PDB file of C-alpha atoms in Angstrom:
ATOM      1  CA  MET A  18     -23.024  95.353 -68.378  1.00  0.00           C
ATOM      2  CA  LEU A  19     -22.114  97.129 -65.168  1.00  0.00           C
ATOM      3  CA  VAL A  20     -20.193  95.687 -62.230  1.00  0.00           C
ATOM      4  CA  ALA A  21     -21.182  97.134 -58.870  1.00  0.00           C
ATOM      5  CA  LYS A  22     -18.960  96.768 -55.828  1.00  0.00           C
ATOM      6  CA  LEU A  23     -20.769  95.847 -52.632  1.00  0.00           C
ATOM      7  CA  THR A  24     -19.373  97.660 -49.617  1.00  0.00           C
ATOM      8  CA  LYS A  25     -20.019  97.915 -45.911  1.00  0.00           C
ATOM      9  CA  ASN A  26     -18.137 100.437 -43.769  1.00  0.00           C
ATOM     10  CA  ASN A  27     -15.919 101.254 -46.783  1.00  0.00           C
ATOM     11  CA  THR A  28     -14.867  97.589 -47.082  1.00  0.00           C
ATOM     12  CA  VAL A  29     -15.554  95.800 -50.376  1.00  0.00           C
ATOM     13  CA  PHE A  30     -17.127  92.416 -49.681  1.00  0.00           C
ATOM     14  CA  GLY A  31     -18.284  91.430 -53.161  1.00  0.00           C
ATOM     15  CA  SER A  32     -19.455  92.515 -56.560  1.00  0.00           C
ATOM     16  CA  LYS A  33     -22.578  92.074 -58.617  1.00  0.00           C
ATOM     17  CA  LYS A  34     -22.989  92.158 -62.390  1.00  0.00           C
ATOM     18  CA  ILE A  35     -25.936  94.206 -63.568  1.00  0.00           C
ATOM     19  CA  SER A  36     -27.185  93.930 -67.148  1.00  0.00           C
ATOM     20  CA  PHE A  37     -29.469  96.398 -68.891  1.00  0.00           C
ATOM     21  CA  TYR A  38     -31.694  95.679 -71.856  1.00  0.00           C
ATOM     22  CA  ALA A  39     -32.619  98.533 -74.187  1.00  0.00           C
ATOM     23  CA  ASP A  40     -35.656  97.923 -76.361  1.00  0.00           C
ATOM     24  CA  ALA A  41     -34.871  99.473 -79.756  1.00  0.00           C
ATOM     25  CA  ARG A  42     -38.433  99.126 -81.054  1.00  0.00           C
ATOM     26  CA  LEU A  43     -40.567 102.160 -81.770  1.00  0.00           C
ATOM     27  CA  ARG A  44     -43.625 102.175 -79.505  1.00  0.00           C
ATOM     28  CA  ILE A  45     -46.667 104.343 -78.831  1.00  0.00           C
ATOM     29  CA  ARG A  46     -48.079 104.151 -75.306  1.00  0.00           C
ATOM     30  CA  ASN A  47     -51.006 105.754 -73.489  1.00  0.00           C
ATOM     31  CA  ALA A  48     -52.783 107.071 -76.594  1.00  0.00           C
ATOM     32  CA  LEU A  49     -55.771 109.097 -75.369  1.00  0.00           C
ATOM     33  CA  VAL A  50     -58.291 111.637 -76.625  1.00  0.00           C
ATOM     34  CA  TYR A  51     -58.958 114.397 -74.104  1.00  0.00           C
ATOM     35  CA  PRO A  52     -61.558 115.636 -73.541  1.00  0.00           C
ATOM     36  CA  ASN A  53     -63.806 112.797 -74.645  1.00  0.00           C
ATOM     37  CA  PRO A  54     -66.600 113.384 -75.503  1.00  0.00           C
ATOM     38  CA  VAL A  55     -65.357 116.191 -77.724  1.00  0.00           C
ATOM     39  CA  LYS A  56     -67.283 119.458 -77.730  1.00  0.00           C
ATOM     40  CA  ASN A  57     -65.148 121.683 -79.971  1.00  0.00           C
ATOM     41  CA  ARG A  58     -61.406 121.176 -79.542  1.00  0.00           C
ATOM     42  CA  THR A  59     -59.629 118.052 -78.325  1.00  0.00           C
ATOM     43  CA  ASN A  60     -56.128 116.661 -77.883  1.00  0.00           C
ATOM     44  CA  PHE A  61     -54.571 113.400 -78.999  1.00  0.00           C
ATOM     45  CA  THR A  62     -51.948 112.629 -76.355  1.00  0.00           C
ATOM     46  CA  TYR A  63     -49.456 109.771 -76.341  1.00  0.00           C
ATOM     47  CA  MET A  64     -45.966 108.683 -75.338  1.00  0.00           C
ATOM     48  CA  LEU A  65     -43.328 107.803 -77.943  1.00  0.00           C
ATOM     49  CA  SER A  66     -40.368 105.565 -77.151  1.00  0.00           C
ATOM     50  CA  GLN A  67     -38.284 107.344 -79.815  1.00  0.00           C
ATOM     51  CA  GLU A  68     -38.357 110.391 -82.047  1.00  0.00           C
ATOM     52  CA  ALA A  69     -40.630 109.715 -85.032  1.00  0.00           C
ATOM     53  CA  PHE A  70     -42.892 111.235 -87.656  1.00  0.00           C
ATOM     54  CA  VAL A  71     -46.492 110.935 -86.462  1.00  0.00           C
ATOM     55  CA  THR A  72     -49.699 111.006 -88.505  1.00  0.00           C
ATOM     56  CA  THR A  73     -53.147 110.908 -86.905  1.00  0.00           C
ATOM     57  CA  LYS A  74     -56.145 109.878 -88.995  1.00  0.00           C
ATOM     58  CA  ILE A  75     -59.787 110.235 -87.972  1.00  0.00           C
ATOM     59  CA  PHE A  76     -62.320 107.848 -89.495  1.00  0.00           C
ATOM     60  CA  SER A  77     -66.096 107.704 -89.626  1.00  0.00           C
ATOM     61  CA  LEU A  78     -67.581 104.421 -88.389  1.00  0.00           C
ATOM     62  CA  SER A  79     -67.947 103.377 -92.043  1.00  0.00           C
ATOM     63  CA  GLY A  80     -64.141 103.571 -92.375  1.00  0.00           C
ATOM     64  CA  THR A  81     -63.933 106.776 -94.423  1.00  0.00           C
ATOM     65  CA  ILE A  82     -60.987 109.016 -93.541  1.00  0.00           C
ATOM     66  CA  VAL A  83     -62.468 112.380 -92.554  1.00  0.00           C
ATOM     67  CA  LYS A  84     -59.325 114.131 -91.242  1.00  0.00           C
ATOM     68  CA  THR A  85     -55.563 113.654 -91.452  1.00  0.00           C
ATOM     69  CA  LEU A  86     -53.242 115.477 -89.047  1.00  0.00           C
ATOM     70  CA  GLY A  87     -49.546 115.496 -89.853  1.00  0.00           C
ATOM     71  CA  PRO A  88     -47.093 114.047 -90.408  1.00  0.00           C
ATOM     72  CA  TYR A  89     -45.396 115.910 -87.560  1.00  0.00           C
ATOM     73  CA  LYS A  90     -41.886 115.288 -86.284  1.00  0.00           C
ATOM     74  CA  GLN A  91     -42.327 114.376 -82.611  1.00  0.00           C
ATOM     75  CA  THR A  92     -39.786 113.779 -79.851  1.00  0.00           C
ATOM     76  CA  ALA A  93     -39.466 110.780 -77.558  1.00  0.00           C
ATOM     77  CA  GLY A  94     -41.677 111.136 -74.482  1.00  0.00           C
ATOM     78  CA  PHE A  95     -45.018 112.891 -74.057  1.00  0.00           C
ATOM     79  CA  ASN A  96     -46.616 114.448 -77.151  1.00  0.00           C
ATOM     80  CA  ASN A  97     -49.850 116.259 -77.878  1.00  0.00           C
ATOM     81  CA  ILE A  98     -51.657 117.061 -81.130  1.00  0.00           C
ATOM     82  CA  GLN A  99     -54.541 119.517 -80.862  1.00  0.00           C
ATOM     83  CA  TRP A 100     -57.525 119.228 -83.209  1.00  0.00           C
ATOM     84  CA  ASP A 101     -60.503 121.542 -83.778  1.00  0.00           C
ATOM     85  CA  SER A 102     -62.940 118.689 -84.661  1.00  0.00           C
ATOM     86  CA  ASP A 103     -63.119 119.650 -88.333  1.00  0.00           C
ATOM     87  CA  ASP A 104     -62.747 117.509 -91.449  1.00  0.00           C
ATOM     88  CA  ASP A 105     -60.208 117.854 -94.260  1.00  0.00           C
ATOM     89  CA  PHE A 106     -62.457 120.544 -95.820  1.00  0.00           C
ATOM     90  CA  ASN A 107     -62.551 122.613 -92.580  1.00  0.00           C
ATOM     91  CA  ARG A 108     -66.186 121.691 -91.838  1.00  0.00           C
ATOM     92  CA  LEU A 109     -67.095 120.763 -88.258  1.00  0.00           C
ATOM     93  CA  LEU A 110     -67.850 117.073 -87.889  1.00  0.00           C
ATOM     94  CA  ALA A 111     -71.333 116.029 -86.806  1.00  0.00           C
ATOM     95  CA  ASN A 112     -72.174 114.528 -83.433  1.00  0.00           C
ATOM     96  CA  GLY A 113     -71.391 110.839 -83.311  1.00  0.00           C
ATOM     97  CA  SER A 114     -68.743 108.189 -82.778  1.00  0.00           C
ATOM     98  CA  TYR A 115     -65.414 108.253 -84.612  1.00  0.00           C
ATOM     99  CA  LEU A 116     -62.265 106.147 -84.759  1.00  0.00           C
ATOM    100  CA  PHE A 117     -58.659 107.308 -84.740  1.00  0.00           C
ATOM    101  CA  GLU A 118     -55.297 105.865 -85.723  1.00  0.00           C
ATOM    102  CA  ILE A 119     -52.006 107.308 -84.510  1.00  0.00           C
ATOM    103  CA  LYS A 120     -49.140 106.087 -86.698  1.00  0.00           C
ATOM    104  CA  ALA A 121     -45.469 106.674 -85.871  1.00  0.00           C
ATOM    105  CA  ALA A 122     -42.599 105.903 -88.251  1.00  0.00           C
ATOM    106  CA  ASN A 123     -38.824 106.227 -88.137  1.00  0.00           C
ATOM    107  CA  GLY A 124     -35.755 104.260 -89.249  1.00  0.00           C
ATOM    108  CA  ASN A 125     -36.486 101.582 -86.620  1.00  0.00           C
ATOM    109  CA  GLY A 126     -39.972 100.775 -87.874  1.00  0.00           C
ATOM    110  CA  VAL A 127     -43.635 101.722 -87.909  1.00  0.00           C
ATOM    111  CA  THR A 128     -46.226 101.313 -85.166  1.00  0.00           C
ATOM    112  CA  THR A 129     -49.878 102.298 -84.713  1.00  0.00           C
ATOM    113  CA  LYS A 130     -52.416 102.752 -81.931  1.00  0.00           C
ATOM    114  CA  ASN A 131     -56.152 102.869 -82.510  1.00  0.00           C
ATOM    115  CA  GLY A 132     -59.055 104.105 -80.462  1.00  0.00           C
ATOM    116  CA  ALA A 133     -62.483 105.696 -80.491  1.00  0.00           C
ATOM    117  CA  PHE A 134     -64.069 108.923 -79.324  1.00  0.00           C
ATOM    118  CA  VAL A 135     -67.396 110.732 -79.416  1.00  0.00           C
ATOM    119  CA  ILE A 136     -68.286 114.211 -80.642  1.00  0.00           C
ATOM    120  CA  LEU A 137     -71.156 115.672 -78.617  1.00  0.00           C
ATOM    121  CA  ARG A 138     -71.759 119.403 -79.083  1.00  0.00           C
TER     122      ARG A 138
END
């Protein structure tokens, strides 16, 4: 809590208590794939509320994991993971729709964000 003094012409005429709330939960915000549709290389961008280890998984529409990126230690704030649109065997993925999951974990918990993108070469 902070107490602020209210002044006018250098004369204190009151005070106001100000409280701050800090959310200690780990969060992922603004998870995007850019560019989308993907031609060759793309970026998974997102904001982290705290430092965390981040793993990104790419799935076919049938739910099969085709690529795992990470885990990477990422800082709080804006982060970017670049991907060359290949699978875990370094083969380029075919044109089509895919799903992704960005998972962040640290001592305060685990959180995920999901989305979709298209590969169109």
